Short mmCIF file of C-alpha atoms in Angstrom, two decimals:
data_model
loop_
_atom_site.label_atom_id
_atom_site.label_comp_id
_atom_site.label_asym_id
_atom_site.label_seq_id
_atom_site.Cartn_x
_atom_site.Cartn_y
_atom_site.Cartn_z
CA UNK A 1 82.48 80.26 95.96
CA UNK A 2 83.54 82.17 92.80
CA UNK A 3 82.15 85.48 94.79
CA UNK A 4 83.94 84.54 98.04
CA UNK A 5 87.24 84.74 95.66
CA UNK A 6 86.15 87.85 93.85
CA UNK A 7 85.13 89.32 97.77
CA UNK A 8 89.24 88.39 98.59
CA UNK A 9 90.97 89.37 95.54
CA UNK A 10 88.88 93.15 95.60
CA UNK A 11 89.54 93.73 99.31
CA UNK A 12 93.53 92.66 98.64
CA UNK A 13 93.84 94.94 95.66
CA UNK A 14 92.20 98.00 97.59
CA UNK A 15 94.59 97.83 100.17
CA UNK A 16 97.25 97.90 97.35
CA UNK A 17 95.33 100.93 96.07
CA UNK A 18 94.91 103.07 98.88
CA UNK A 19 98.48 102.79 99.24
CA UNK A 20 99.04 103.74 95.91
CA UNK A 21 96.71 106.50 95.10
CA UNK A 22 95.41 107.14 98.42
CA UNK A 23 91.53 107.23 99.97
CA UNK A 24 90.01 109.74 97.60
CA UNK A 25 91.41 108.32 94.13
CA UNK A 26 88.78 107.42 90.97
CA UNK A 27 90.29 104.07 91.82
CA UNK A 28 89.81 103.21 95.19
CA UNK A 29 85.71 103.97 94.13
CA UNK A 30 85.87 100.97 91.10
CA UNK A 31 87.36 98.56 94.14
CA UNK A 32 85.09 100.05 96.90
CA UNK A 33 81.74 99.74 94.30
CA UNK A 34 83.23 96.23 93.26
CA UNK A 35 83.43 94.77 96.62
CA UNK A 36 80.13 96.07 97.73
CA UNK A 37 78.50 94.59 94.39
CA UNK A 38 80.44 91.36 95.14
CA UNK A 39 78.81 91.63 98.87
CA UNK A 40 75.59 93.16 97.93
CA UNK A 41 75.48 89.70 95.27
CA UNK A 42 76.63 87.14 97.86
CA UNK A 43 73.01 88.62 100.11
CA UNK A 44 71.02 87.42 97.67
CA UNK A 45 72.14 83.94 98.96
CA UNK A 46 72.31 84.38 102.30
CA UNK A 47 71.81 87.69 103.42
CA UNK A 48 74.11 88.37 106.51
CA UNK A 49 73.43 91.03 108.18
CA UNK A 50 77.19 92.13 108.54
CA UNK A 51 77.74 92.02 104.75
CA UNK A 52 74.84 94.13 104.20
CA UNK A 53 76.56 96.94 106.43
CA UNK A 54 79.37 96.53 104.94
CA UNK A 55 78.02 96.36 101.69
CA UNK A 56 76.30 99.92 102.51
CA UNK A 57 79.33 101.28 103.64
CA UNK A 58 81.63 100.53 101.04
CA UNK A 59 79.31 101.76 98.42
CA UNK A 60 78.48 104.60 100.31
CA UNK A 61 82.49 105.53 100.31
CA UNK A 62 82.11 105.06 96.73
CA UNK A 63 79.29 106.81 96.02
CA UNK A 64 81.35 109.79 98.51
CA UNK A 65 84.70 109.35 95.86
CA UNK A 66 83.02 109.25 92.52
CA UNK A 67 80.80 111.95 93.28
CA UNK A 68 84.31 114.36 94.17
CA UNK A 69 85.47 113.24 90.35
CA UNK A 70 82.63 112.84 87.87
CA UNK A 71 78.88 114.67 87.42
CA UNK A 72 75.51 113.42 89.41
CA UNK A 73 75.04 111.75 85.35
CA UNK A 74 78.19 110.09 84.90
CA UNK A 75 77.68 106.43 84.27
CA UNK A 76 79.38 105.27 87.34
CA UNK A 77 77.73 107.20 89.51
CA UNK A 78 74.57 106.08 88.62
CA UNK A 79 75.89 102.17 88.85
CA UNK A 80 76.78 103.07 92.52
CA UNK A 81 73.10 104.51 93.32
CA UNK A 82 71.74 101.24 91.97
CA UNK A 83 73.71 99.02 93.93
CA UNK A 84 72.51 101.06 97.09
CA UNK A 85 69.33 100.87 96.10
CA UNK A 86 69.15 97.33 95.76
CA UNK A 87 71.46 96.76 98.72
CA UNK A 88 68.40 99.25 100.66
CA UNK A 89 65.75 96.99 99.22
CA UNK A 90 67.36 93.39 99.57
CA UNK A 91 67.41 94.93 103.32
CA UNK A 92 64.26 95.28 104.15
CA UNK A 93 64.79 99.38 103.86
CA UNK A 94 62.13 100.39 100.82
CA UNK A 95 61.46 103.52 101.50
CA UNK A 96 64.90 104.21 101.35
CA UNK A 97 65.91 102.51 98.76
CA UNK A 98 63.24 104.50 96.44
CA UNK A 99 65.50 107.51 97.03
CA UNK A 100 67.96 105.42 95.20
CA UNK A 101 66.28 104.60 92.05
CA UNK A 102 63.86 107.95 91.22
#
């Protein structure tokens, strides 16, 4: 339940964002990496095939943002790999997800 809120509360404030900063801002990758953690955490109860996709989209488009702003080392960067990783593996998707986390 208290991810279900967290799930609502990130998807309201990105809309807020993107119409603040617009689709490429530092900003709009924290809520896009937040929601897919939030999704990517709700699949390890039930894993729903639709939140996985959009889990690996979101994080994806964060992954895509960060990656215009900071270094391959930065911190957050390397917090958005893991989540795809684990997103990859929690799907079924190993070999994939390996790409992720070497």
């Amino acid at each position: 339940e208290q991810f279900d809120e967290a799930l609502e509360c990130f998807r309201f404030s990105n809309n807020i964002f993107q119409a603040k900063y617009g689709s490429d801002h530092l900003r709009i990758a924290e809520t896009l990496h937040h929601t897919g953690y939030v999704l990517e955490k709700l699949g390890e109860t039930s894993a729903s095939s639709d939140q996985v996709h959009e889990a690996l989209d979101l994080l994806t488009e964060a992954l895509r943002i960060r990656k215009l702003h900071l270094v391959e080392s930065h911190p957050d960067v390397e917090e958005t790999l893991l989540c795809l990783g684990k997103v990859h593996h929690r799907s079924g998707n190993i070999r994939y997800a390996l790409d992720f986390f070497c």
